[in-house]
Short mmCIF file of N, CA and C and ligand atoms in Angstrom, two decimals:
data_model
loop_
_atom_site.label_atom_id
_atom_site.label_comp_id
_atom_site.label_asym_id
_atom_site.label_seq_id
_atom_site.Cartn_x
_atom_site.Cartn_y
_atom_site.Cartn_z
N MET A 110 1.11 -1.42 -0.42
CA MET A 110 0.04 -0.10 -0.01
C MET A 110 0.92 1.20 0.14
N LYS A 111 0.76 1.77 -0.77
CA LYS A 111 0.86 3.60 -0.86
C LYS A 111 0.63 4.72 0.24
N GLU A 112 1.10 5.40 0.33
CA GLU A 112 0.42 6.59 1.70
C GLU A 112 -0.28 8.00 0.72
N GLU A 113 -1.24 8.33 0.26
CA GLU A 113 -1.27 9.79 -0.76
C GLU A 113 -0.46 10.82 -0.69
N ASN A 114 -0.45 10.94 0.49
CA ASN A 114 0.88 12.13 0.79
C ASN A 114 2.02 12.00 1.12
N CYS A 115 2.92 10.82 1.90
CA CYS A 115 3.90 10.56 1.63
C CYS A 115 5.15 10.93 0.81
N ILE A 116 5.90 11.41 0.96
CA ILE A 116 7.18 11.68 0.13
C ILE A 116 7.87 10.62 -0.01
N PHE A 117 8.76 10.16 0.71
CA PHE A 117 8.83 8.94 0.93
C PHE A 117 7.93 7.05 0.43
N CYS A 118 6.79 7.50 0.18
CA CYS A 118 6.78 6.85 -1.22
C CYS A 118 6.51 7.13 -2.45
N LYS A 119 6.34 8.54 -2.57
CA LYS A 119 6.87 8.78 -3.47
C LYS A 119 8.77 8.90 -4.52
N ILE A 120 9.15 8.87 -3.44
CA ILE A 120 10.29 8.53 -3.66
C ILE A 120 10.83 7.35 -4.01
N ALA A 121 9.98 5.93 -3.20
CA ALA A 121 10.63 4.60 -3.59
C ALA A 121 9.96 4.27 -4.57
N SER A 122 8.44 4.88 -5.11
CA SER A 122 8.86 4.40 -7.05
C SER A 122 8.80 5.14 -7.53
N GLY A 123 9.95 6.55 -7.63
CA GLY A 123 10.32 7.13 -8.47
C GLY A 123 9.32 8.43 -9.07
N GLU A 124 8.40 8.24 -8.33
CA GLU A 124 7.78 9.21 -8.52
C GLU A 124 8.33 10.41 -8.68
N ILE A 125 9.13 10.90 -7.60
CA ILE A 125 10.07 11.50 -7.06
C ILE A 125 11.17 11.45 -7.33
N PRO A 126 12.53 11.54 -8.07
CA PRO A 126 13.39 11.99 -8.61
C PRO A 126 14.62 12.10 -6.49
N SER A 127 15.10 10.93 -6.31
CA SER A 127 16.50 10.62 -5.51
C SER A 127 17.20 10.38 -6.12
N LYS A 128 18.96 10.74 -5.44
CA LYS A 128 19.55 9.87 -5.57
C LYS A 128 19.86 7.75 -5.32
N THR A 129 19.42 7.30 -5.71
CA THR A 129 19.24 5.70 -5.98
C THR A 129 20.79 5.95 -5.93
N ILE A 130 20.89 5.01 -5.12
CA ILE A 130 22.63 3.74 -4.36
C ILE A 130 22.11 1.98 -5.50
N TYR A 131 20.67 2.08 -4.35
CA TYR A 131 20.22 0.44 -4.76
C TYR A 131 19.04 0.08 -4.87
N GLU A 132 18.69 -0.84 -5.99
CA GLU A 132 16.95 -0.74 -5.58
C GLU A 132 17.28 -2.04 -5.31
N ASP A 133 15.66 -2.64 -5.37
CA ASP A 133 15.16 -3.94 -5.75
C ASP A 133 13.94 -4.45 -5.77
N ASN A 134 13.16 -5.45 -5.30
CA ASN A 134 11.19 -5.77 -5.26
C ASN A 134 11.14 -5.06 -4.40
N GLU A 135 11.92 -4.53 -2.90
CA GLU A 135 11.28 -4.28 -2.00
C GLU A 135 11.74 -2.97 -1.07
N PHE A 136 12.84 -2.65 -2.12
CA PHE A 136 13.48 -1.50 -1.19
C PHE A 136 13.75 -0.39 -1.98
N ARG A 137 14.45 0.79 -1.94
CA ARG A 137 14.89 1.91 -3.04
C ARG A 137 16.19 2.42 -1.94
N VAL A 138 16.57 2.47 -1.68
CA VAL A 138 17.93 3.52 -1.00
C VAL A 138 18.85 4.44 -1.36
N ILE A 139 18.06 5.65 -1.44
CA ILE A 139 19.09 6.40 -1.59
C ILE A 139 19.21 7.23 -0.31
N LEU A 140 20.61 8.53 -1.24
CA LEU A 140 21.65 9.52 -0.04
C LEU A 140 20.76 9.94 -0.18
N ASP A 141 20.78 10.74 1.97
CA ASP A 141 20.03 11.36 2.74
C ASP A 141 20.18 12.96 1.79
N ILE A 142 19.19 13.83 1.67
CA ILE A 142 19.04 15.43 1.54
C ILE A 142 19.71 16.19 1.96
N SER A 143 20.23 15.50 3.27
CA SER A 143 20.61 16.25 4.44
C SER A 143 21.24 15.41 5.20
N PRO A 144 22.44 15.55 5.00
CA PRO A 144 23.16 14.08 5.20
C PRO A 144 24.18 14.29 6.26
N ALA A 145 24.33 13.64 7.43
CA ALA A 145 25.28 13.12 9.16
C ALA A 145 26.52 13.49 8.12
N SER A 146 26.51 12.91 7.59
CA SER A 146 28.17 12.67 7.19
C SER A 146 28.46 12.35 5.52
N LYS A 147 29.73 12.04 4.88
CA LYS A 147 29.27 11.66 3.12
C LYS A 147 28.98 10.50 3.29
N GLY A 148 27.80 9.83 2.06
CA GLY A 148 27.46 8.92 1.92
C GLY A 148 26.27 8.52 2.77
N HIS A 149 25.79 9.57 3.52
CA HIS A 149 24.86 9.07 4.38
C HIS A 149 23.34 8.48 3.42
N ALA A 150 22.57 7.21 3.71
CA ALA A 150 21.73 7.34 2.73
C ALA A 150 20.54 6.60 3.75
N LEU A 151 19.27 5.79 3.43
CA LEU A 151 18.20 5.22 4.13
C LEU A 151 17.40 4.14 2.96
N ILE A 152 17.49 3.63 3.73
CA ILE A 152 16.90 2.03 3.43
C ILE A 152 15.23 2.92 3.03
N ILE A 153 14.65 2.44 2.46
CA ILE A 153 13.31 2.69 2.10
C ILE A 153 12.59 1.64 1.73
N PRO A 154 11.39 0.90 2.44
CA PRO A 154 10.79 -0.16 2.05
C PRO A 154 9.71 1.09 1.10
N LYS A 155 9.14 -0.34 -0.63
CA LYS A 155 8.55 0.59 -1.50
C LYS A 155 7.27 0.89 -0.69
N GLU A 156 6.78 -0.66 0.13
CA GLU A 156 5.38 -0.30 0.76
C GLU A 156 5.39 0.83 1.73
N HIS A 157 4.15 0.98 2.58
CA HIS A 157 3.96 2.26 2.98
C HIS A 157 3.57 1.99 4.57
N TYR A 158 5.24 1.66 5.42
CA TYR A 158 4.49 1.64 6.57
C TYR A 158 5.33 2.33 7.55
N ALA A 159 4.64 2.95 8.51
CA ALA A 159 4.70 3.87 9.48
C ALA A 159 6.35 3.75 10.02
N ASP A 160 6.01 2.64 10.39
CA ASP A 160 7.16 2.82 11.69
C ASP A 160 7.65 0.75 11.56
N ILE A 161 8.40 0.81 13.26
CA ILE A 161 9.06 0.28 13.35
C ILE A 161 7.87 -1.12 13.75
N TYR A 162 6.67 -0.89 14.00
CA TYR A 162 5.40 -1.08 14.78
C TYR A 162 5.26 -2.10 14.07
N GLU A 163 5.00 -1.09 13.06
CA GLU A 163 3.91 -1.01 11.62
C GLU A 163 5.02 -2.48 10.14
N LEU A 164 5.98 -2.43 10.24
CA LEU A 164 6.51 -2.73 9.55
C LEU A 164 6.92 -5.34 10.05
N PRO A 165 6.15 -5.62 8.43
CA PRO A 165 6.04 -6.70 8.06
C PRO A 165 7.57 -7.56 9.50
N GLU A 166 7.47 -8.57 10.24
CA GLU A 166 8.56 -9.04 10.45
C GLU A 166 9.69 -9.45 8.97
N ASP A 167 9.13 -10.18 8.16
CA ASP A 167 10.07 -10.58 6.73
C ASP A 167 10.91 -9.50 6.42
N MET A 168 10.48 -8.61 6.73
CA MET A 168 10.62 -7.26 5.99
C MET A 168 10.80 -6.53 6.20
N ALA A 169 11.53 -6.19 8.37
CA ALA A 169 12.28 -6.01 9.20
C ALA A 169 13.46 -6.80 8.65
N GLY A 170 13.41 -8.05 9.11
CA GLY A 170 14.62 -9.80 8.46
C GLY A 170 15.61 -8.89 6.84
N HIS A 171 14.58 -8.64 6.09
CA HIS A 171 15.35 -8.11 4.74
C HIS A 171 15.72 -7.01 4.79
N ALA A 172 15.12 -6.19 5.16
CA ALA A 172 15.52 -4.75 5.51
C ALA A 172 17.64 -4.84 6.37
N MET A 173 17.18 -5.78 7.60
CA MET A 173 18.54 -5.87 8.40
C MET A 173 19.62 -6.29 6.79
N ILE A 174 19.37 -7.52 6.90
CA ILE A 174 20.48 -8.33 5.82
C ILE A 174 20.90 -7.19 4.82
N LEU A 175 20.02 -6.32 4.49
CA LEU A 175 20.61 -5.86 2.94
C LEU A 175 21.30 -4.55 4.00
N ALA A 176 20.87 -3.90 5.15
CA ALA A 176 21.60 -3.07 5.48
C ALA A 176 22.99 -3.79 6.23
N LYS A 177 23.15 -4.85 6.05
CA LYS A 177 24.95 -5.45 6.70
C LYS A 177 25.67 -5.37 5.43
N LYS A 178 24.96 -6.30 4.43
CA LYS A 178 25.44 -5.92 2.79
C LYS A 178 26.23 -4.65 2.17
N LEU A 179 25.30 -3.19 2.65
CA LEU A 179 25.74 -2.22 2.09
C LEU A 179 26.32 -1.80 3.34
N ALA A 180 26.25 -1.78 4.92
CA ALA A 180 27.80 -1.30 5.20
C ALA A 180 29.02 -1.86 4.39
N ALA A 181 28.96 -3.35 4.06
CA ALA A 181 30.38 -3.84 3.79
C ALA A 181 30.27 -2.93 2.59
N HIS A 182 29.36 -2.89 1.65
CA HIS A 182 29.74 -2.49 0.26
C HIS A 182 30.58 -0.57 0.52
N MET A 183 29.72 -0.06 1.60
CA MET A 183 29.66 1.74 2.02
C MET A 183 31.33 1.80 1.85
N THR A 184 31.72 0.50 3.17
CA THR A 184 32.75 0.61 3.70
C THR A 184 34.08 0.70 2.86
N ALA A 185 33.67 -0.10 1.55
CA ALA A 185 34.86 -0.28 1.34
C ALA A 185 34.85 0.75 0.09
N ALA A 186 33.55 1.02 -0.79
CA ALA A 186 34.05 2.53 -1.21
C ALA A 186 34.24 3.91 -1.25
N LEU A 187 33.99 3.74 0.80
CA LEU A 187 34.15 4.84 0.86
C LEU A 187 35.13 5.48 1.60
N LYS A 188 35.41 4.09 1.80
CA LYS A 188 36.37 3.80 2.84
C LYS A 188 36.21 4.43 4.04
N CYS A 189 35.46 4.65 4.58
CA CYS A 189 35.54 5.27 5.98
C CYS A 189 36.09 4.35 7.32
N ASP A 190 35.77 4.66 8.32
CA ASP A 190 36.97 4.28 9.58
C ASP A 190 35.06 3.44 10.49
N GLY A 191 33.92 3.90 9.99
CA GLY A 191 32.89 2.84 11.36
C GLY A 191 31.95 3.85 10.17
N PHE A 192 30.96 2.64 11.32
CA PHE A 192 29.41 3.09 10.54
C PHE A 192 28.61 3.07 11.62
N ASN A 193 27.68 4.13 11.89
CA ASN A 193 26.03 4.20 12.26
C ASN A 193 24.80 3.18 11.66
N ILE A 194 24.61 3.16 12.21
CA ILE A 194 23.62 2.48 11.66
C ILE A 194 22.40 2.35 12.55
N VAL A 195 20.26 3.43 11.74
CA VAL A 195 19.85 4.09 12.98
C VAL A 195 18.42 4.05 12.48
N GLN A 196 18.09 3.81 13.26
CA GLN A 196 16.12 3.89 13.25
C GLN A 196 15.13 4.64 14.28
N ASN A 197 15.20 5.42 13.87
CA ASN A 197 14.06 6.19 15.06
C ASN A 197 12.09 5.92 14.23
N ASN A 198 11.77 5.62 16.08
CA ASN A 198 10.45 5.75 15.70
C ASN A 198 9.71 6.30 16.56
N GLY A 199 8.99 7.50 16.12
CA GLY A 199 7.93 8.03 16.47
C GLY A 199 8.80 9.85 16.67
N GLU A 200 7.85 11.27 17.31
CA GLU A 200 8.73 12.43 17.10
C GLU A 200 9.53 12.08 18.35
N VAL A 201 8.71 11.42 19.45
CA VAL A 201 9.86 11.89 20.49
C VAL A 201 11.49 11.01 20.33
N ALA A 202 11.55 10.04 19.25
CA ALA A 202 12.69 9.49 19.05
C ALA A 202 13.44 10.19 18.37
N GLY A 203 13.01 11.40 17.57
CA GLY A 203 13.27 11.84 16.08
C GLY A 203 12.74 12.05 15.37
N GLN A 204 12.19 11.05 15.15
CA GLN A 204 11.38 10.77 13.34
C GLN A 204 10.27 11.81 12.49
N THR A 205 11.22 11.90 11.82
CA THR A 205 9.70 13.43 11.29
C THR A 205 9.77 12.69 9.51
N VAL A 206 10.11 11.34 9.23
CA VAL A 206 9.37 11.12 7.80
C VAL A 206 8.74 9.73 8.60
N PHE A 207 7.23 9.97 8.29
CA PHE A 207 6.34 8.30 8.85
C PHE A 207 6.37 8.05 8.09
N HIS A 208 7.07 7.91 7.40
CA HIS A 208 7.77 6.01 6.36
C HIS A 208 8.51 5.46 6.99
N PHE A 209 8.59 4.26 7.09
CA PHE A 209 10.09 3.07 7.87
C PHE A 209 10.97 3.95 7.12
N HIS A 210 12.31 4.16 7.80
CA HIS A 210 13.66 4.05 6.73
C HIS A 210 14.60 3.23 8.22
N MET A 211 15.54 3.58 7.63
CA MET A 211 17.04 3.07 8.06
C MET A 211 18.00 3.14 8.08
N HIS A 212 18.57 5.13 8.88
CA HIS A 212 19.35 5.42 8.04
C HIS A 212 20.42 4.55 8.52
N LEU A 213 21.58 4.11 6.73
CA LEU A 213 23.30 4.10 7.16
C LEU A 213 23.98 5.29 6.96
N ILE A 214 25.07 5.93 8.04
CA ILE A 214 26.51 6.94 8.25
C ILE A 214 26.88 6.35 8.11
N PRO A 215 27.98 6.42 7.09
CA PRO A 215 29.27 5.96 6.98
C PRO A 215 30.19 6.76 7.97
N ARG A 216 30.72 6.83 8.82
CA ARG A 216 31.46 7.90 9.91
C ARG A 216 33.31 7.12 9.65
N TYR A 217 33.61 8.30 10.05
CA TYR A 217 35.31 9.29 9.35
C TYR A 217 35.72 9.83 10.75
N GLN A 218 37.25 9.35 11.02
CA GLN A 218 37.73 10.30 12.31
C GLN A 218 37.30 11.71 12.03
N GLU A 219 37.50 12.09 11.21
CA GLU A 219 37.38 14.00 11.20
C GLU A 219 35.69 14.49 11.02
N ASP A 220 34.92 13.29 10.73
CA ASP A 220 33.78 13.98 10.41
C ASP A 220 33.00 15.11 11.42
N GLY A 221 33.59 15.33 12.14
CA GLY A 221 32.59 16.33 13.07
C GLY A 221 32.11 15.83 13.48
N ASN A 222 30.58 14.99 14.18
CA ASN A 222 30.40 14.58 14.77
C ASN A 222 30.66 14.37 15.63
N GLN A 223 29.97 13.99 17.20
CA GLN A 223 30.26 13.47 18.33
C GLN A 223 30.40 12.13 17.72
N ASP A 224 31.76 10.80 18.49
CA ASP A 224 31.70 10.41 18.57
C ASP A 224 30.13 9.18 18.30
N LYS A 225 29.45 9.37 19.59
CA LYS A 225 28.37 8.78 19.55
C LYS A 225 27.62 9.04 19.13
N LEU A 226 26.43 8.95 18.78
CA LEU A 226 25.34 9.47 19.02
C LEU A 226 24.97 9.71 20.04
N CYS A 227 24.32 10.79 20.30
CA CYS A 227 24.27 11.88 21.90
C CYS A 227 23.12 11.11 22.15
N TRP A 228 22.81 10.88 23.70
CA TRP A 228 21.84 10.96 24.68
C TRP A 228 22.64 11.38 26.43
N ASN A 229 22.00 11.79 26.75
CA ASN A 229 21.85 11.76 28.48
C ASN A 229 22.67 10.45 28.90
N HIS A 230 23.21 9.59 29.72
CA HIS A 230 23.26 8.69 30.73
C HIS A 230 22.50 9.20 31.90
N LEU A 231 21.59 8.19 32.47
CA LEU A 231 20.65 8.28 33.66
C LEU A 231 21.79 7.67 34.84
N GLU A 232 21.19 7.38 36.56
CA GLU A 232 22.26 6.84 37.14
C GLU A 232 21.09 6.43 37.37
N LEU A 233 20.45 5.21 37.34
CA LEU A 233 19.28 4.02 38.28
C LEU A 233 20.04 3.72 39.27
N SER A 234 19.42 3.19 40.05
CA SER A 234 19.06 2.31 40.93
C SER A 234 18.99 1.11 41.08
N GLN A 235 20.10 0.18 41.68
CA GLN A 235 19.69 -1.10 41.29
C GLN A 235 18.48 -1.46 41.33
N GLU A 236 17.05 -1.22 41.97
CA GLU A 236 16.17 -1.49 42.07
C GLU A 236 14.94 -0.96 40.54
N GLU A 237 15.42 0.73 40.34
CA GLU A 237 14.62 0.57 39.55
C GLU A 237 15.07 -0.13 38.00
N LEU A 238 16.76 -0.47 38.48
CA LEU A 238 17.04 -1.39 37.31
C LEU A 238 16.74 -2.63 37.36
N GLU A 239 15.87 -3.37 38.34
CA GLU A 239 15.47 -4.98 38.58
C GLU A 239 13.73 -4.55 38.64
N ASP A 240 13.19 -3.75 38.58
CA ASP A 240 12.45 -2.60 38.17
C ASP A 240 11.06 -3.24 36.95
N ILE A 241 12.23 -2.63 36.07
CA ILE A 241 12.23 -1.92 34.60
C ILE A 241 12.69 -3.53 33.91
N CYS A 242 13.63 -4.52 34.36
CA CYS A 242 13.89 -6.06 34.15
C CYS A 242 12.71 -6.68 34.48
N GLU A 243 12.15 -6.65 35.01
CA GLU A 243 10.78 -7.80 35.74
C GLU A 243 10.09 -7.21 34.52
N LYS A 244 9.78 -5.47 33.51
CA LYS A 244 8.31 -5.15 33.13
C LYS A 244 9.24 -6.09 31.79
N LEU A 245 10.42 -6.44 31.23
CA LEU A 245 10.63 -6.43 30.65
C LEU A 245 10.80 -8.36 30.24
N GLN A 246 11.44 -8.64 31.03
CA GLN A 246 11.55 -10.44 30.80
C GLN A 246 10.21 -11.03 30.46
N GLN A 247 9.91 -11.93 29.88
CA GLN A 247 8.98 -12.47 29.05
C GLN A 247 9.21 -14.07 29.21
P1 AMP B 498 13.88 10.38 10.53
O1 AMP B 498 14.15 12.21 10.90
O2 AMP B 498 14.81 9.38 10.88
O3 AMP B 498 12.80 10.51 10.00
O4 AMP B 498 15.08 10.85 9.17
C1 AMP B 498 13.67 11.39 8.11
C2 AMP B 498 15.14 11.35 7.32
O5 AMP B 498 15.18 11.54 5.88
C3 AMP B 498 16.10 12.54 7.20
O6 AMP B 498 18.17 12.63 7.77
C4 AMP B 498 16.01 13.82 6.47
O7 AMP B 498 17.17 14.48 5.93
C5 AMP B 498 16.13 13.01 5.30
N1 AMP B 498 15.11 13.48 3.83
C6 AMP B 498 13.54 13.63 4.52
N2 AMP B 498 13.10 14.29 3.14
C7 AMP B 498 14.30 14.27 2.29
C8 AMP B 498 14.43 13.38 0.43
N3 AMP B 498 12.87 14.22 -0.14
N4 AMP B 498 15.56 13.25 -0.04
C9 AMP B 498 16.30 12.51 0.67
N5 AMP B 498 16.54 12.80 1.97
C10 AMP B 498 15.45 13.29 3.20
ZN1 ZN B 499 4.83 6.11 2.73
#
């Protein structure tokens, strides 16, 4: 299914042109228009899924396998020194385009970004950690 006003549906279908570096039946991979580094790319499914919650498991598997292959290819081609794979879900998590996508971000020694993606580190008590652990164990 496609969403009428979704820019990534239009890019994935080719209706809006993009700098495509890879394409198959399920995915188009394009260069990000506002990249974090040279080579920053996005894996975009051709079908519309808003986020990881909507994405079917088999597509999630295929997307991860593709990310792994492209990480190797891009690292060799761009001679980058490291690689981030990022995937945001929900506004609070930084998602701005509500069509599932994975960021492939080549990292370079002097790329001007911080070493890691940045977040503050919480100091949680043993009780808090236990409480969270209990909630999550199944
Ligand atoms: P996110 O914040 O995880 O939803 O990521 C959305 C990404 O899409 C951002 O890195 C944008 O720079 C990128 N983006 C938005 N519009 C376009 C576009 N037309 N072509 C390529 N990348 C885009
Ligand atoms: Zn879409």
